[in-house]
Short mmCIF file of C-alpha atoms and ligand atoms in Angstrom, two decimals:
data_model
loop_
_atom_site.label_atom_id
_atom_site.label_comp_id
_atom_site.label_asym_id
_atom_site.label_seq_id
_atom_site.Cartn_x
_atom_site.Cartn_y
_atom_site.Cartn_z
CA MET A 1 -64.07 -61.26 -27.61
CA THR A 2 -61.55 -59.11 -29.52
CA VAL A 3 -59.36 -60.46 -32.31
CA LYS A 4 -56.32 -60.10 -30.04
CA ASP A 5 -57.94 -62.28 -27.36
CA LEU A 6 -58.95 -64.84 -29.97
CA VAL A 7 -55.36 -65.08 -31.32
CA LYS A 8 -54.07 -65.47 -27.72
CA LYS A 9 -56.51 -68.33 -27.13
CA VAL A 10 -55.85 -70.16 -30.39
CA PHE A 11 -52.09 -70.05 -30.09
CA MET A 12 -52.10 -70.59 -26.28
CA VAL A 13 -49.88 -67.52 -25.85
CA GLU A 14 -50.27 -67.31 -22.06
CA ILE A 15 -49.39 -70.98 -21.58
CA LEU A 16 -46.30 -70.55 -23.76
CA GLN A 17 -45.33 -67.42 -21.74
CA GLY A 18 -45.61 -69.43 -18.51
CA MET A 19 -43.53 -72.28 -19.91
CA ALA A 20 -40.89 -69.81 -21.14
CA LEU A 21 -40.63 -68.34 -17.63
CA THR A 22 -40.23 -71.83 -16.12
CA LEU A 23 -37.52 -72.64 -18.68
CA LYS A 24 -35.72 -69.36 -17.87
CA MET A 25 -35.75 -70.14 -14.13
CA MET A 26 -34.20 -73.57 -14.84
CA PHE A 27 -31.08 -71.83 -16.17
CA THR A 28 -30.96 -69.06 -13.56
CA PRO A 29 -28.44 -69.67 -10.72
CA ALA A 30 -30.09 -70.62 -7.41
CA VAL A 31 -30.30 -67.86 -4.78
CA THR A 32 -30.47 -70.18 -1.75
CA ARG A 33 -27.68 -69.50 0.73
CA GLN A 34 -25.98 -72.54 2.21
CA TYR A 35 -26.31 -71.32 5.79
CA PRO A 36 -24.36 -71.63 8.14
CA GLU A 37 -21.39 -72.05 5.78
CA GLU A 38 -22.54 -69.03 3.79
CA LYS A 39 -23.65 -66.11 5.90
CA ARG A 40 -25.56 -63.08 4.71
CA PRO A 41 -23.84 -59.70 5.04
CA VAL A 42 -24.95 -57.67 8.05
CA PHE A 43 -25.47 -53.98 7.47
CA PRO A 44 -24.94 -51.18 10.02
CA GLY A 45 -28.03 -50.71 12.11
CA PHE A 46 -29.04 -54.37 11.82
CA ARG A 47 -31.66 -55.33 14.41
CA GLY A 48 -30.13 -58.30 16.19
CA LEU A 49 -29.68 -59.28 19.82
CA HIS A 50 -30.09 -56.52 22.41
CA ALA A 51 -27.30 -54.87 24.39
CA LEU A 52 -26.91 -52.20 27.04
CA PRO A 53 -24.14 -49.73 26.11
CA ARG A 54 -21.57 -48.70 28.70
CA ARG A 55 -20.19 -45.29 29.61
CA PRO A 56 -16.41 -44.80 29.31
CA ASP A 57 -16.12 -45.68 33.03
CA GLY A 58 -17.74 -49.07 32.34
CA THR A 59 -21.11 -48.41 34.01
CA ALA A 60 -24.40 -48.75 32.14
CA ARG A 61 -25.62 -45.62 30.37
CA CYS A 62 -29.17 -46.43 31.41
CA VAL A 63 -30.67 -44.01 33.97
CA GLY A 64 -33.82 -46.03 34.54
CA CYS A 65 -36.31 -43.56 33.07
CA GLY A 66 -38.43 -46.43 31.73
CA LEU A 67 -39.22 -44.85 28.35
CA CYS A 68 -38.06 -47.96 26.48
CA ALA A 69 -40.36 -50.17 28.56
CA ALA A 70 -43.27 -47.77 28.05
CA VAL A 71 -42.87 -47.69 24.26
CA CYS A 72 -42.19 -51.41 23.75
CA PRO A 73 -45.21 -52.88 21.90
CA SER A 74 -44.37 -56.41 23.12
CA GLN A 75 -44.01 -55.28 26.73
CA CYS A 76 -40.90 -57.40 27.02
CA ILE A 77 -38.71 -54.83 28.85
CA LYS A 78 -38.69 -54.45 32.63
CA VAL A 79 -36.71 -51.75 34.43
CA TYR A 80 -36.25 -51.92 38.23
CA THR A 81 -35.15 -48.79 40.07
CA SER A 82 -34.78 -47.56 43.62
CA GLU A 83 -33.71 -44.35 45.37
CA GLY A 84 -30.02 -44.05 46.15
CA PRO A 85 -28.53 -42.53 49.33
CA ASP A 86 -28.20 -39.06 47.75
CA HIS A 87 -31.76 -39.22 46.26
CA THR A 88 -30.46 -40.28 42.84
CA LYS A 89 -32.22 -43.01 40.93
CA VAL A 90 -30.41 -46.35 40.98
CA VAL A 91 -31.05 -48.91 38.22
CA ASP A 92 -31.27 -52.16 40.18
CA GLY A 93 -32.23 -54.34 37.25
CA TYR A 94 -32.99 -54.32 33.57
CA GLU A 95 -34.56 -57.32 31.83
CA ILE A 96 -35.57 -58.16 28.29
CA GLU A 97 -37.50 -61.27 27.34
CA VAL A 98 -35.85 -61.63 23.97
CA LEU A 99 -38.25 -64.23 22.54
CA ARG A 100 -41.14 -61.78 22.73
CA CYS A 101 -39.26 -58.99 20.96
CA ILE A 102 -40.39 -58.05 17.44
CA TYR A 103 -37.21 -56.04 16.70
CA CYS A 104 -39.05 -52.83 15.95
CA ALA A 105 -36.24 -50.84 17.65
CA PHE A 106 -38.75 -48.44 19.23
CA CYS A 107 -36.79 -48.85 22.48
CA VAL A 108 -33.63 -47.60 20.76
CA GLU A 109 -35.45 -44.64 19.26
CA ALA A 110 -37.21 -43.73 22.50
CA CYS A 111 -34.13 -43.81 24.73
CA PRO A 112 -32.85 -40.25 25.24
CA PHE A 113 -29.41 -41.46 26.34
CA GLY A 114 -28.40 -44.03 23.71
CA ALA A 115 -28.56 -46.55 26.53
CA ILE A 116 -30.01 -49.51 24.66
CA SER A 117 -29.03 -50.91 21.30
CA LEU A 118 -29.64 -53.80 18.99
CA THR A 119 -26.47 -55.56 17.85
CA GLU A 120 -25.42 -57.27 14.63
CA HIS A 121 -25.50 -60.66 16.34
CA TYR A 122 -28.35 -62.90 15.14
CA GLU A 123 -27.10 -66.44 15.78
CA TYR A 124 -28.44 -67.12 19.25
CA SER A 125 -30.80 -70.08 18.97
CA ASP A 126 -31.01 -72.46 21.93
CA TYR A 127 -32.91 -75.49 23.23
CA SER A 128 -34.68 -73.77 26.13
CA ARG A 129 -36.27 -70.40 26.92
CA GLU A 130 -34.00 -69.56 29.88
CA PRO A 131 -31.08 -68.02 27.93
CA PHE A 132 -33.54 -65.58 26.38
CA TYR A 133 -34.49 -63.95 29.68
CA MET A 134 -31.66 -61.43 29.58
CA ASN A 135 -30.75 -59.46 32.69
CA LYS A 136 -28.67 -56.30 33.01
CA GLU A 137 -25.33 -58.14 33.30
CA MET A 138 -26.03 -60.29 30.24
CA LEU A 139 -27.08 -57.24 28.23
CA LEU A 140 -23.95 -55.31 29.26
CA SER A 141 -21.84 -58.28 28.28
CA ASN A 142 -23.58 -58.35 24.86
CA TRP A 143 -22.33 -54.80 24.37
CA ASP A 144 -18.76 -55.88 25.19
CA LYS A 145 -19.00 -58.91 22.90
CA TYR A 146 -20.71 -57.47 19.86
CA MET A 147 -20.50 -53.68 19.92
CA ALA A 148 -17.34 -52.72 21.80
CA GLY A 149 -15.11 -49.98 20.37
CA LYS A 150 -15.76 -48.29 17.06
CA LYS A 151 -18.67 -50.50 16.11
CA GLY A 152 -20.71 -49.27 19.07
CA GLU A 153 -19.71 -45.65 18.46
CA ASP A 154 -20.67 -45.86 14.79
CA TYR A 155 -24.00 -47.48 15.65
CA PHE A 156 -25.16 -44.36 17.42
CA LYS A 157 -23.29 -41.77 15.36
CA LYS A 158 -24.27 -43.03 11.93
CA PHE A 159 -27.49 -44.89 12.48
CA TRP A 160 -29.37 -44.89 15.78
CA ARG A 161 -28.64 -41.43 17.08
CA PRO A 162 -30.95 -40.58 20.04
CA MET A 163 -33.96 -38.87 18.49
CA SER A 164 -33.97 -36.31 21.32
CA GLU A 165 -31.26 -34.53 19.30
CA ASP A 166 -33.93 -33.65 16.76
CA TYR A 167 -35.90 -31.54 19.21
CA GLN A 168 -35.10 -28.02 20.27
CA THR A 169 -36.94 -25.52 22.43
CA PRO A 170 -39.19 -23.43 20.17
CA GLU A 171 -37.87 -19.88 19.80
CA ASN A 172 -40.72 -18.14 21.68
CA GLN A 173 -41.14 -20.67 24.47
CA PRO A 174 -40.27 -19.30 27.93
CA VAL A 175 -37.50 -21.39 29.50
CA PHE A 176 -36.05 -21.41 33.01
CA LYS A 177 -32.77 -19.52 32.96
CA GLY A 178 -32.09 -19.08 36.69
CA ARG A 179 -31.72 -15.88 38.69
CA THR A 180 -29.59 -13.16 37.13
CA LYS A 181 -28.68 -11.41 40.42
S1 LIG B 201 -32.53 -47.83 28.31
FE1 LIG B 201 -32.88 -45.64 27.96
S2 LIG B 201 -35.12 -45.40 27.85
FE2 LIG B 201 -34.71 -47.41 28.79
S3 LIG B 201 -34.76 -46.99 30.99
FE3 LIG B 201 -32.61 -46.86 30.34
S4 LIG B 201 -32.29 -44.67 29.90
FE4 LIG B 201 -34.51 -44.99 29.97
S1 LIG B 202 -37.12 -53.86 19.63
FE1 LIG B 202 -39.30 -53.33 19.93
S2 LIG B 202 -40.25 -55.18 20.73
FE2 LIG B 202 -38.04 -55.43 20.96
S3 LIG B 202 -37.57 -54.74 23.03
FE3 LIG B 202 -37.30 -52.96 21.69
S4 LIG B 202 -39.31 -51.91 21.67
FE4 LIG B 202 -39.62 -53.99 22.50
#
């Protein structure tokens, strides 16, 4: 045992340090928030309740590619599609089982069209599971309620821009250009 350790033991330095810390905490203001009267600030890009963004004409941006469902680690997204009269893909249904979501936002990152978002809304507790099985209409209405206007625009412009924008065709890669004559 060194002299330093001996002095520490004799004068109970570590115990006194612990007691000093306890005394300090007694005079430090409490950090507990009195929720729901006091709400925490929500920052842009917060991962709250899900929403399906709309195009300017009011229809869902989702094209039914299924990338969000494929990437979702909780497997809580289901996309239902069918073939339309002119061979286009029609999104018949879109469902999220919100209680299984872990708010990783992989779905937002994977979507090439900015067609799914997480909103700033986090106060959605309930007494049964049913309200948490969200269908396409409910998710579109979440967009109207929580992200309409500038808030929704900013969400994608400043924070969750579709990651497909980061990728470009490599310079030497042959690409289809169409016939020239
Ligand atoms: S939300 Fe995006 S990734 Fe998911 S199916 Fe629709 S377009 Fe595809
Ligand atoms: S945030 Fe993550 S867990 Fe939740 S729906 Fe999207 S991909 Fe799935």
